[in-house]
Amino acid sequence: HYDLTAVAPAEAHLALVIGGDIAWEKQIAVPGPAAVITEDAPIAAAHPAGTPVHLHLHNHGQNTWIFTSATVTPP
């Protein structure tokens, strides 16, 4: 994300949701400096092919985020 701005201090919420289960989540302070987020998120349970995967981003202020990729690696 680029520099995060907001009128009042707040938090952005990011989450990776697989089949309705939150597999990973993170809160980020707003306002805040630009940053690159790289995470390894071990998934607790196997999911069948075709299970929906969603990236949730709840943001405060007028900010720019770029999602580049997610990779699944078998254990």
Coordinates of N, CA, C and O in Angstrom, one line a residue:
H1 N 0.8 -1.2 0.0 CA 0.0 0.0 0.0 C 0.9 1.2 0.0 O 2.0 1.2 0.4
Y2 N 0.3 2.3 -0.5 CA 1.0 3.6 -0.5 C 0.8 4.2 0.9 O 0.1 3.6 1.8
D3 N 1.3 5.4 1.2 CA 1.0 6.1 2.4 C -0.5 6.0 2.7 O -1.3 6.3 1.9
L4 N -0.8 5.7 4.0 CA -2.2 5.6 4.4 C -2.6 6.9 5.1 O -1.9 7.3 6.0
T5 N -3.7 7.5 4.7 CA -4.2 8.7 5.3 C -5.6 8.6 5.8 O -6.4 7.7 5.3
A6 N -6.0 9.3 6.8 CA -7.3 9.4 7.3 C -7.5 10.6 8.1 O -6.5 11.2 8.7
V7 N -8.7 11.1 8.2 CA -9.0 12.3 9.0 C -8.7 12.0 10.5 O -8.1 12.8 11.2
A8 N -9.1 10.9 11.0 CA -8.9 10.5 12.4 C -8.2 9.1 12.4 O -8.4 8.3 11.5
P9 N -7.4 8.8 13.4 CA -6.7 7.6 13.5 C -7.7 6.4 13.4 O -8.8 6.5 14.0
A10 N -7.3 5.3 12.7 CA -8.2 4.2 12.6 C -7.3 3.0 12.3 O -6.1 3.1 12.3
E11 N -7.9 1.9 11.9 CA -7.2 0.7 11.5 C -7.8 0.1 10.2 O -9.1 0.1 10.1
A12 N -7.0 -0.3 9.3 CA -7.4 -1.1 8.1 C -7.5 -2.6 8.5 O -6.7 -3.0 9.4
H13 N -8.4 -3.3 8.0 CA -8.5 -4.8 8.3 C -8.3 -5.5 7.0 O -9.1 -5.3 6.0
L14 N -7.3 -6.4 6.9 CA -7.2 -7.3 5.8 C -7.4 -8.7 6.2 O -7.1 -9.1 7.3
A15 N -8.1 -9.5 5.4 CA -8.3 -10.9 5.7 C -8.3 -11.8 4.4 O -8.8 -11.3 3.4
L16 N -7.8 -13.0 4.6 CA -8.0 -14.0 3.5 C -9.0 -15.0 4.0 O -8.8 -15.6 5.1
V17 N -10.1 -15.1 3.2 CA -11.2 -16.0 3.7 C -11.3 -17.1 2.7 O -11.4 -16.9 1.5
I18 N -11.3 -18.4 3.2 CA -11.4 -19.6 2.3 C -12.6 -20.3 2.7 O -12.7 -20.8 3.9
G19 N -13.6 -20.4 1.8 CA -14.8 -21.2 2.1 C -15.5 -20.7 3.3 O -16.1 -21.4 4.1
G20 N -15.5 -19.4 3.6 CA -16.2 -18.8 4.8 C -15.3 -18.8 6.1 O -15.8 -18.2 7.1
D21 N -14.2 -19.4 6.0 CA -13.3 -19.4 7.2 C -12.2 -18.4 7.0 O -11.5 -18.3 6.0
I22 N -11.9 -17.6 8.1 CA -10.8 -16.7 8.0 C -9.5 -17.4 8.2 O -9.2 -18.0 9.2
A23 N -8.7 -17.5 7.1 CA -7.4 -18.2 7.2 C -6.3 -17.3 7.6 O -5.3 -17.8 8.2
W24 N -6.4 -16.0 7.5 CA -5.4 -15.1 7.8 C -6.0 -13.7 8.0 O -6.9 -13.4 7.2
E25 N -5.5 -12.9 8.9 CA -6.0 -11.5 9.0 C -4.9 -10.6 9.7 O -4.0 -11.1 10.4
K26 N -5.0 -9.4 9.4 CA -4.0 -8.4 9.9 C -4.7 -7.0 10.0 O -5.5 -6.7 9.2
Q27 N -4.4 -6.3 11.1 CA -4.8 -4.9 11.2 C -3.6 -4.0 11.0 O -2.5 -4.3 11.4
I28 N -3.9 -2.9 10.3 CA -2.8 -1.9 10.0 C -3.2 -0.5 10.4 O -4.4 -0.1 10.0
A29 N -2.4 0.2 11.1 CA -2.7 1.5 11.6 C -2.8 2.5 10.4 O -2.0 2.5 9.5
V30 N -3.9 3.3 10.5 CA -4.1 4.4 9.5 C -4.3 5.7 10.3 O -5.1 5.7 11.3
P31 N -3.5 6.7 10.1 CA -2.5 6.9 9.0 C -1.3 6.1 9.3 O -1.0 5.7 10.4
G32 N -0.5 5.9 8.2 CA 0.8 5.2 8.3 C 1.6 5.3 7.0 O 1.0 5.6 6.0
P33 N 2.9 4.9 7.1 CA 3.7 5.0 5.9 C 3.4 3.9 4.9 O 2.9 2.8 5.3
A34 N 3.9 4.0 3.7 CA 3.8 3.0 2.7 C 4.5 1.8 3.1 O 5.5 1.8 3.9
A35 N 4.0 0.6 2.7 CA 4.7 -0.7 3.1 C 4.3 -1.8 2.1 O 3.3 -1.7 1.4
V36 N 5.1 -2.8 2.1 CA 4.8 -4.0 1.3 C 4.6 -5.1 2.4 O 5.4 -5.3 3.3
I37 N 3.5 -5.8 2.2 CA 3.1 -6.9 3.2 C 3.4 -8.2 2.5 O 2.8 -8.5 1.5
T38 N 4.2 -9.0 3.1 CA 4.5 -10.3 2.6 C 4.3 -11.3 3.8 O 4.9 -11.1 4.8
E39 N 3.4 -12.2 3.6 CA 3.0 -13.1 4.7 C 3.0 -14.6 4.3 O 2.6 -14.9 3.1
D40 N 3.4 -15.5 5.1 CA 3.2 -16.9 5.0 C 2.0 -17.2 5.9 O 2.1 -16.9 7.1
A41 N 1.0 -17.8 5.4 CA -0.2 -18.1 6.2 C -0.5 -19.6 6.1 O -1.3 -20.0 5.2
P42 N 0.0 -20.4 7.0 CA -0.4 -21.8 7.0 C -1.9 -22.0 7.2 O -2.5 -21.4 8.0
I43 N -2.5 -22.8 6.3 CA -3.9 -23.1 6.4 C -4.2 -24.3 7.3 O -3.5 -25.3 7.1
A44 N -5.1 -24.2 8.2 CA -5.3 -25.2 9.2 C -6.0 -26.5 8.6 O -5.8 -27.6 9.1
A45 N -6.8 -26.3 7.6 CA -7.5 -27.5 7.0 C -7.5 -27.5 5.5 O -7.3 -26.4 4.9
A46 N -7.6 -28.7 4.9 CA -7.6 -28.8 3.5 C -9.0 -28.3 3.0 O -10.0 -28.5 3.7
H47 N -9.0 -27.8 1.8 CA -10.3 -27.4 1.1 C -10.3 -28.0 -0.2 O -9.3 -28.0 -1.0
P48 N -11.5 -28.4 -0.7 CA -11.6 -29.0 -2.0 C -11.4 -28.0 -3.1 O -11.7 -26.8 -2.9
A49 N -11.0 -28.5 -4.3 CA -10.9 -27.6 -5.4 C -12.2 -26.9 -5.7 O -13.3 -27.5 -5.5
G50 N -12.1 -25.7 -6.0 CA -13.3 -24.9 -6.3 C -13.9 -24.1 -5.1 O -14.8 -23.4 -5.2
T51 N -13.2 -24.3 -3.9 CA -13.7 -23.6 -2.7 C -13.4 -22.1 -3.0 O -12.3 -21.7 -3.4
P52 N -14.4 -21.2 -2.7 CA -14.2 -19.8 -3.0 C -13.1 -19.2 -2.0 O -13.0 -19.6 -0.9
V53 N -12.3 -18.3 -2.6 CA -11.2 -17.6 -1.8 C -11.5 -16.1 -2.0 O -11.6 -15.7 -3.1
H54 N -11.5 -15.4 -0.9 CA -11.8 -14.0 -1.0 C -10.7 -13.2 -0.2 O -10.3 -13.6 0.9
L55 N -10.4 -12.1 -0.7 CA -9.5 -11.1 0.0 C -10.4 -10.0 0.5 O -11.1 -9.3 -0.3
H56 N -10.4 -9.8 1.8 CA -11.3 -8.7 2.4 C -10.3 -7.6 2.7 O -9.3 -7.8 3.3
L57 N -10.7 -6.3 2.4 CA -10.0 -5.1 2.8 C -11.0 -4.1 3.2 O -11.8 -3.6 2.5
H58 N -10.9 -3.7 4.5 CA -11.7 -2.7 5.1 C -10.8 -1.5 5.4 O -9.8 -1.7 6.2
N59 N -10.9 -0.4 4.8 CA -10.0 0.7 4.8 C -10.7 2.0 5.3 O -11.9 2.2 5.1
H60 N -9.9 2.8 5.9 CA -10.4 4.2 6.3 C -9.6 5.2 5.6 O -8.4 5.1 5.5
G61 N -10.3 6.2 5.1 CA -9.6 7.3 4.3 C -9.5 7.0 2.9 O -10.0 6.0 2.4
Q62 N -8.9 7.9 2.1 CA -8.7 7.8 0.7 C -7.3 7.2 0.4 O -6.3 7.9 0.3
N63 N -7.2 5.9 0.3 CA -5.9 5.2 0.2 C -5.9 4.3 -1.0 O -6.9 3.8 -1.5
T64 N -4.6 3.9 -1.4 CA -4.4 3.0 -2.5 C -3.7 1.8 -2.1 O -2.6 1.8 -1.4
W65 N -4.3 0.6 -2.4 CA -3.7 -0.7 -2.1 C -3.6 -1.4 -3.4 O -4.3 -1.3 -4.3
I66 N -2.5 -2.3 -3.5 CA -2.3 -3.1 -4.7 C -2.1 -4.6 -4.2 O -1.2 -4.8 -3.4
F67 N -3.0 -5.5 -4.6 CA -2.8 -6.9 -4.3 C -2.1 -7.5 -5.5 O -2.6 -7.4 -6.6
T68 N -1.0 -8.2 -5.3 CA -0.2 -8.7 -6.4 C -0.4 -10.2 -6.6 O -0.6 -10.7 -7.7
S69 N -0.4 -11.0 -5.5 CA -0.6 -12.5 -5.7 C -0.8 -13.2 -4.4 O -0.5 -12.7 -3.3
A70 N -1.3 -14.4 -4.6 CA -1.4 -15.4 -3.5 C -1.0 -16.7 -4.1 O -1.4 -17.0 -5.3
T71 N -0.3 -17.5 -3.4 CA 0.2 -18.8 -3.9 C -0.1 -19.9 -2.9 O 0.1 -19.7 -1.7
V72 N -0.6 -21.0 -3.5 CA -0.9 -22.1 -2.6 C 0.2 -23.2 -2.9 O 0.5 -23.5 -4.0
T73 N 0.9 -23.6 -1.8 CA 1.9 -24.6 -1.8 C 1.5 -25.8 -1.0 O 1.3 -25.6 0.2
P74 N 1.5 -27.0 -1.5 CA 1.1 -28.1 -0.7 C 2.1 -28.3 0.5 O 3.3 -28.0 0.3
P75 N 1.7 -28.9 1.6 CA 2.6 -29.1 2.7 C 3.7 -30.1 2.4 O 3.6 -30.9 1.6

